[in-house]
């Protein structure tokens, strides 16, 4: 969960150093101290409003969030203006870096307040569409992504139902978001141009602080490609044996709904269909978790034990009382998509997740708690540093 998107969008020092004239490092440090305290409070309120919406999707909570995001964008702009008064070129690397990050405010750079609000609204609306989406198999049976559709995709081998769910999910989410997403791209690109970026893609890539980033990623992909192609061909052959050749297009693609995951991004759920050695023991521990009567709490305690065994801290007591670890059954609409939360007050850390008793979710809990373990490790750092070294670290993929 990239809650930070409105406050820092990471550094691109080339755009920002040496613009002002104040070269007094003591004054810069005083500014950073007051920034820290104000930014922590600002980010805490913003996280609260985002949490309220994500755990209870209502128009009121959406309005509250959008309002707060406008305030936060103004705060970012004010702080940027103050940071730009310094000429940091002879200051310490640490001060230079903090000032650089404070000026790199992402879409908050949009000077038109109406457009700032439009962007926040577009994002909240897309999230709400996603959170509320259900696919109807019959007029009476309408399923949410979590847990029902996810479990179905993992376990069912019925081609037509899998296809209905896959297509239905796109129909209820992507199709409804298409215009909003186009608007998001336009508004976001326009906003970051005020910082000197060509577009949001350039701004996102700048976070990696590498001039050869695109070429490096391409190079890694090229190295992996031969293995990937063989794996793809192998899995396709096995799945053709299961579902029949007529189900597979001549183009060589694997229909995405056959891979056990809504985004076809992890194929572990079809391992029983494709594994080469039929008599090898299963790699899927879901049945064993059910047999051992795993509860949601037990999954999270298992993850906590794992991180403690690596030397990380235990979850704080409020983690267990304030997190949303299961889908509420009081009629509230929530964003089930799992996420980890830092409330930027050094004591409030949470996970929001609609946990199911499956191997997938056992792994997702470890993934999310990994974020929290890091949040807790760097809670005493300046606010601007309380994030991964780059977006590849707190990698926010859908899982
Ligand atoms: C910033 O300071 C450096 C020396 O530390 C100086 O060379 C440069 O001219 C200054 N730039 C501005 C804009 O004052
Ligand atoms: C830097 O600023 C501090 C605080 O305002 C002041 O006490 C100090 O004299 C300044 N140093 C220089 C070299 O101007
Ligand atoms: C959900 O939000 C509404 C405001 O829109 C509020 O009245 C209600 O109490 C909230 N429900 C929960 C369970 O927090
Ligand atoms: C600000 O944006 C709104 C909505 O896009 C637009 O109608 C308005 O003209 C803009 N204001 C200025 C001063 O550009
Ligand atoms: C797509 O969604 C629309 C409106 O929500 C609905 O009328 C239509 O039946 C859906 N089509 C499919 C293929 O799910
Ligand atoms: C797999 O196990 C079955 C039953 O235990 C046995 O009949 C068969 O020969 C085994 N296959 C291989 C390849 O080991």
XYZ file of C-alpha atoms and ligand atoms in Angstrom:
483
model
C 0.000 0.000 0.000
C 1.669 3.138 -1.183
C 0.192 5.539 1.343
C 3.207 7.687 0.873
C 2.363 8.575 -2.685
C 1.168 12.041 -1.746
C 3.994 13.088 0.457
C 7.165 11.697 -0.965
C 7.687 10.241 -4.331
C 11.330 9.825 -3.681
C 14.390 11.594 -4.721
C 15.593 13.011 -7.941
C 18.270 15.226 -6.630
C 19.209 16.586 -10.028
C 16.098 18.719 -10.111
C 16.382 20.288 -6.756
C 19.766 21.100 -5.282
C 21.244 24.547 -5.024
C 18.191 26.567 -5.909
C 18.127 28.833 -2.860
C 20.772 30.979 -1.257
C 20.698 30.045 2.445
C 23.761 27.867 2.937
C 23.609 27.734 6.735
C 23.478 24.056 7.631
C 22.352 24.704 11.209
C 19.254 26.429 9.881
C 18.657 23.616 7.425
C 18.826 21.116 10.282
C 16.360 23.178 12.298
C 14.001 23.169 9.353
C 14.329 19.387 8.989
C 13.487 18.948 12.648
C 10.304 20.989 12.426
C 9.448 19.332 9.116
C 9.768 15.936 10.753
C 7.385 16.655 13.532
C 4.819 18.309 11.221
C 5.132 15.653 8.487
C 4.647 12.825 10.988
C 1.407 14.407 12.195
C 0.240 15.155 8.657
C 0.933 11.610 7.522
C -0.741 10.150 10.608
C -4.002 11.980 9.885
C -3.851 10.987 6.230
C -3.296 7.332 7.132
C -6.251 7.456 9.524
C -8.554 8.811 6.810
C -7.302 6.255 4.297
C -7.792 3.498 6.861
C -11.334 4.675 7.602
C -12.195 4.457 3.910
C -10.440 1.168 3.201
C -12.118 -0.571 6.134
C -15.521 1.037 5.538
C -16.176 2.240 1.992
C -18.736 5.050 2.237
C -19.195 8.346 0.423
C -18.590 10.200 3.674
C -15.271 8.447 4.272
C -14.261 9.102 0.687
C -15.002 12.825 1.060
C -13.012 12.943 4.282
C -10.012 11.349 2.615
C -10.148 13.589 -0.458
C -10.367 16.651 1.789
C -7.348 15.521 3.783
C -5.379 14.780 0.640
C -5.920 18.348 -0.518
C -4.594 19.594 2.809
C -1.624 17.246 2.547
C -0.853 18.428 -0.999
C -0.776 22.033 0.215
C 1.488 20.994 3.095
C 3.840 19.315 0.623
C 3.962 22.444 -1.524
C 4.677 24.675 1.494
C 7.464 22.396 2.693
C 8.939 22.233 -0.797
C 9.022 26.031 -0.949
C 10.829 26.186 2.400
C 13.305 23.477 1.454
C 14.083 25.278 -1.802
C 15.348 28.312 0.100
C 18.484 26.403 0.984
C 21.609 26.071 -1.063
C 22.676 22.677 0.179
C 25.611 22.064 -2.135
C 28.161 22.429 0.687
C 26.031 20.743 3.364
C 26.294 17.144 4.589
C 25.107 14.391 2.254
C 22.360 13.530 4.737
C 20.941 17.057 4.827
C 21.172 17.310 1.047
C 19.305 14.076 0.656
C 16.522 14.987 3.065
C 16.039 18.388 1.453
C 15.990 16.713 -1.955
C 13.284 14.288 -0.901
C 11.186 17.042 0.658
C 11.151 18.960 -2.607
C 10.228 15.921 -4.685
C 6.530 15.994 -3.887
C 5.057 13.989 -6.749
C 1.547 14.903 -7.814
C 1.238 17.409 -4.950
C 3.159 19.728 -7.268
C -0.064 20.476 -9.139
C -0.771 24.143 -8.298
C -4.467 23.982 -9.235
C -6.329 22.881 -6.089
C -9.328 21.706 -8.112
C -7.120 19.319 -10.036
C -5.489 18.049 -6.840
C -8.949 17.192 -5.572
C -9.956 15.628 -8.889
C -6.956 13.325 -8.772
C -7.648 12.280 -5.178
C -11.294 11.607 -6.087
C -10.389 9.537 -9.136
C -8.061 7.367 -7.031
C -10.622 6.894 -4.265
C -13.330 6.004 -6.775
C -11.192 3.397 -8.506
C -10.404 1.833 -5.150
C -14.044 1.817 -4.214
C -15.046 0.115 -7.490
C -12.406 -2.507 -6.861
C -13.399 -3.001 -3.233
C -17.106 -3.365 -3.925
C -16.905 -5.504 -7.083
C -18.796 -8.798 -7.144
C -19.304 -11.284 -9.959
C -22.725 -12.902 -10.274
C -22.812 -16.541 -11.355
C -26.599 -16.502 -11.077
C -28.831 -13.584 -10.063
C -28.641 -14.855 -6.461
C -25.023 -15.932 -6.258
C -22.692 -12.942 -6.410
C -19.140 -13.480 -5.246
C -16.490 -11.022 -3.981
C -12.864 -11.486 -4.979
C -11.878 -12.386 -1.433
C -12.266 -15.025 -0.322
C -14.687 -16.627 -2.790
C -13.354 -15.963 -6.285
C -9.750 -16.291 -5.174
C -10.446 -19.672 -3.636
C -12.407 -20.759 -6.682
C -9.603 -19.845 -9.080
C -7.126 -21.730 -6.903
C -9.179 -24.898 -6.583
C -11.675 -25.294 -9.424
C -10.780 -27.099 -12.643
C -14.010 -26.200 -14.417
C -12.955 -24.302 -17.530
C -16.230 -22.481 -18.163
C -16.846 -21.306 -14.613
C -13.249 -20.146 -14.312
C -13.696 -18.184 -17.509
C -16.985 -16.679 -16.337
C -15.340 -15.505 -13.113
C -12.263 -14.136 -14.850
C -14.232 -12.253 -17.489
C -16.825 -11.140 -14.930
C -14.141 -9.719 -12.660
C -12.631 -7.653 -15.492
C -16.091 -6.534 -16.463
C -16.845 -5.351 -12.925
C -13.484 -3.682 -12.318
C -11.345 -2.757 -15.343
C -14.241 -1.826 -17.592
C -15.732 0.473 -14.958
C -12.393 2.057 -14.169
C -11.226 2.654 -17.696
C -12.265 6.304 -17.976
C -11.145 7.049 -14.427
C -7.785 5.491 -15.142
C -7.360 7.603 -18.274
C -8.120 10.657 -16.170
C -5.645 9.508 -13.527
C -2.908 9.230 -16.163
C -3.627 12.703 -17.512
C -3.837 14.396 -14.121
C -0.830 12.592 -12.748
C 1.355 13.303 -15.787
C 0.379 16.953 -15.748
C 1.140 17.297 -12.020
C 4.663 15.862 -12.054
C 5.608 18.020 -15.017
C 5.750 20.892 -12.514
C 8.757 19.095 -11.015
C 10.486 18.779 -14.376
C 9.521 15.175 -15.102
C 8.277 14.322 -18.559
C 5.604 12.072 -17.178
C 4.687 9.872 -14.210
C 6.679 6.972 -15.649
C 9.845 9.025 -15.494
C 8.995 10.105 -11.972
C 8.419 6.506 -10.821
C 11.661 5.318 -12.416
C 13.600 8.153 -10.780
C 13.064 6.451 -7.427
C 15.659 3.838 -8.417
C 18.348 6.503 -8.754
C 19.975 4.745 -11.686
C 20.653 6.159 -15.127
C 20.673 2.662 -16.589
C 17.541 1.375 -14.871
C 15.519 0.580 -17.986
C 18.458 -1.128 -19.682
C 19.289 -3.068 -16.499
C 15.755 -4.416 -16.192
C 15.675 -5.295 -19.886
C 18.977 -7.103 -19.497
C 17.676 -9.150 -16.544
C 14.553 -10.006 -18.491
C 16.590 -11.108 -21.499
C 18.617 -13.442 -19.280
C 15.480 -14.947 -17.767
C 13.540 -15.238 -20.978
C 14.850 -18.625 -22.241
C 13.936 -20.294 -18.932
C 10.594 -18.540 -18.844
C 9.731 -19.639 -22.378
C 10.505 -23.256 -21.591
C 8.499 -23.140 -18.400
C 5.603 -21.531 -20.256
C 5.684 -24.180 -22.987
C 5.866 -26.986 -20.433
C 2.954 -25.698 -18.347
C 0.930 -25.055 -21.496
C 1.442 -28.651 -22.651
C 0.322 -30.079 -19.302
C -2.714 -27.802 -19.144
C -3.665 -28.755 -22.712
C -3.729 -32.383 -21.570
C -6.112 -31.412 -18.762
C -8.461 -29.010 -20.553
C -8.183 -30.171 -24.176
C -6.328 -28.677 -27.122
C -9.397 -26.878 -28.439
C -9.300 -24.564 -25.418
C -5.878 -23.207 -26.349
C -5.400 -20.544 -29.008
C -3.073 -21.103 -31.950
C -1.165 -17.986 -30.899
C 0.528 -20.013 -28.167
C -0.993 -18.178 -25.195
C -2.233 -19.882 -22.062
C -5.752 -18.708 -21.153
C -5.110 -16.617 -18.040
C -7.972 -18.081 -16.021
C -6.334 -21.521 -15.975
C -3.305 -20.604 -13.870
C -4.913 -20.555 -10.414
C -4.567 -16.823 -9.764
C -6.635 -13.838 -10.933
C -3.574 -12.169 -12.432
C -1.853 -15.403 -13.555
C 1.090 -14.045 -11.607
C 1.718 -17.075 -9.393
C 1.155 -20.590 -10.684
C 1.554 -22.555 -7.469
C -2.133 -23.403 -7.322
C -1.932 -25.552 -10.445
C 1.158 -27.434 -9.360
C -0.868 -30.627 -8.906
C -1.895 -30.437 -12.574
C 1.548 -29.831 -13.970
C 4.114 -31.385 -11.656
C 6.320 -33.852 -13.521
C 6.625 -36.461 -10.735
C 3.125 -37.471 -9.770
C 4.185 -39.399 -6.686
C 6.152 -36.604 -5.082
C 4.517 -35.163 -1.989
C 2.379 -32.100 -2.460
C 3.863 -28.634 -2.118
C 0.442 -27.243 -1.212
C 0.033 -27.054 2.565
C -3.576 -25.818 2.462
C -5.098 -29.235 3.292
C -2.621 -29.657 6.135
C -3.491 -26.200 7.508
C -7.146 -27.172 7.502
C -6.357 -30.525 9.135
C -4.364 -28.776 11.878
C -7.253 -26.355 12.396
C -5.272 -23.242 11.581
C -7.105 -20.027 12.468
C -6.370 -16.534 11.164
C -4.773 -15.747 14.511
C -2.562 -18.824 14.271
C -1.371 -17.797 10.802
C -0.377 -14.355 12.085
C 1.312 -15.789 15.204
C 3.238 -18.185 12.956
C 4.439 -15.243 10.865
C 5.367 -13.290 13.980
C 7.419 -16.226 15.285
C 9.209 -16.327 11.952
C 10.202 -12.649 12.066
C 11.188 -12.840 15.726
C 13.398 -15.832 14.841
C 15.213 -13.580 12.365
C 15.810 -10.991 15.072
C 12.972 -8.587 14.290
C 10.730 -7.181 17.018
C 7.415 -8.670 18.031
C 4.346 -6.908 16.715
C 3.276 -4.103 19.095
C 0.183 -4.897 21.234
C -2.006 -2.441 19.288
C -1.184 -4.312 16.086
C -3.394 -7.121 17.348
C -6.278 -4.878 18.427
C -6.327 -2.257 15.655
C -5.529 -4.339 12.564
C -8.259 -5.747 10.353
C -7.144 -9.348 9.913
C -10.451 -10.776 8.733
C -13.207 -9.597 6.488
C -15.831 -7.945 8.704
C -19.237 -9.604 8.624
C -21.280 -6.581 9.681
C -22.229 -5.539 6.161
C -19.389 -3.051 5.719
C -17.749 -2.840 2.293
C -13.972 -2.976 2.663
C -10.905 -3.022 0.427
C -9.819 -6.625 0.963
C -6.581 -6.250 -0.985
C -3.948 -7.015 1.648
C -1.801 -4.108 2.821
C 0.581 -3.096 5.597
C 0.276 0.269 7.311
C 2.639 2.633 9.084
C 0.763 5.390 10.899
C 3.968 7.426 11.302
C 3.658 7.966 15.045
C 6.241 5.302 15.911
C 3.704 3.069 17.655
C 0.743 2.317 15.408
C 1.379 -0.362 12.769
C -1.340 -2.474 11.218
C -2.292 -4.971 8.544
C -5.559 -4.918 6.653
C -6.411 -8.226 5.078
C -9.345 -10.590 4.525
C -7.349 -13.626 5.523
C -8.389 -17.086 4.386
C -6.981 -20.392 5.639
C -4.862 -21.203 2.594
C -1.209 -21.513 1.668
C -1.542 -18.385 -0.484
C -2.647 -16.375 2.506
C -0.053 -17.979 4.774
C 2.534 -16.520 2.399
C 0.724 -13.200 2.026
C 0.657 -12.756 5.808
C 4.424 -13.290 5.897
C 4.788 -10.783 3.053
C 2.672 -8.123 4.768
C 4.223 -8.651 8.174
C 7.611 -8.246 6.515
C 6.567 -4.670 5.678
C 5.550 -4.063 9.284
C 8.798 -5.537 10.599
C 10.666 -2.963 8.506
C 8.323 -0.103 9.478
C 9.153 -0.863 13.099
C 12.880 -1.047 12.412
C 13.033 2.442 10.966
C 10.446 4.156 13.115
C 13.105 6.404 14.670
C 14.448 7.598 11.339
C 13.412 10.971 9.927
C 9.895 10.635 8.490
C 11.186 11.148 4.981
C 13.396 8.047 5.310
C 10.700 5.712 6.632
C 10.270 3.845 3.405
C 12.091 1.220 1.419
C 15.355 2.094 -0.291
C 13.338 2.062 -3.512
C 9.898 0.844 -4.623
C 11.388 -2.561 -5.475
C 11.976 -3.091 -1.761
C 8.452 -2.645 -0.395
C 7.302 -4.174 -3.616
C 3.548 -3.672 -3.718
C 2.335 -6.388 -5.976
C -1.135 -7.770 -5.735
C -1.075 -10.724 -3.395
C 25.599 27.549 -3.576
O 26.791 27.399 -2.826
C 27.942 27.127 -3.591
C 29.129 26.963 -2.647
O 28.826 26.170 -1.581
C 28.195 28.249 -4.550
O 29.291 27.908 -5.381
C 26.953 28.480 -5.415
O 27.155 29.621 -6.218
C 25.743 28.691 -4.545
N 24.559 28.798 -5.382
C 23.630 29.743 -5.196
C 22.452 29.696 -6.124
O 23.711 30.588 -4.345
C 23.789 29.781 11.133
O 22.513 29.921 11.722
C 22.545 29.876 13.155
C 21.093 29.867 13.635
O 20.314 30.830 12.942
C 23.344 31.054 13.679
O 23.418 30.995 15.091
C 24.744 30.988 13.099
O 25.481 32.136 13.463
C 24.698 30.889 11.567
N 26.022 30.655 11.062
C 26.563 31.385 10.090
C 27.940 31.017 9.665
O 25.944 32.314 9.561
C -18.588 3.604 8.552
O -18.571 4.943 8.150
C -19.763 5.654 8.481
C -19.616 7.064 7.918
O -19.839 7.046 6.555
C -19.963 5.679 9.974
O -21.188 6.332 10.297
C -19.991 4.248 10.499
O -20.059 4.258 11.911
C -18.741 3.507 10.065
N -18.843 2.122 10.469
C -17.897 1.515 11.197
C -18.158 0.109 11.569
O -16.876 2.094 11.533
C -8.156 24.512 -12.373
O -8.704 23.290 -12.810
C -10.087 23.342 -13.088
C -10.577 21.911 -13.333
O -9.754 21.205 -14.205
C -10.296 24.263 -14.279
O -11.675 24.325 -14.582
C -9.774 25.631 -13.920
O -9.853 26.488 -15.044
C -8.327 25.563 -13.466
N -7.920 26.850 -12.922
C -6.863 27.498 -13.372
C -6.541 28.804 -12.702
O -6.167 27.057 -14.271
C -20.829 -6.701 -17.525
O -21.353 -5.738 -16.606
C -22.582 -5.197 -17.012
C -22.953 -4.090 -16.017
O -22.401 -4.262 -14.765
C -23.618 -6.300 -17.065
O -24.849 -5.772 -17.480
C -23.142 -7.365 -18.053
O -24.031 -8.461 -18.019
C -21.761 -7.865 -17.665
N -21.244 -8.771 -18.661
C -20.525 -9.843 -18.342
C -20.021 -10.655 -19.488
O -20.271 -10.149 -17.173
C 3.293 -43.945 -8.048
O 2.604 -44.571 -6.996
C 1.726 -45.620 -7.426
C 0.917 -46.105 -6.230
O 1.647 -45.999 -5.041
C 2.542 -46.738 -8.082
O 1.684 -47.774 -8.542
C 3.307 -46.140 -9.263
O 4.166 -47.119 -9.829
C 4.131 -44.932 -8.824
N 4.696 -44.287 -10.008
C 5.987 -43.965 -10.097
C 6.407 -43.294 -11.373
O 6.777 -44.106 -9.192
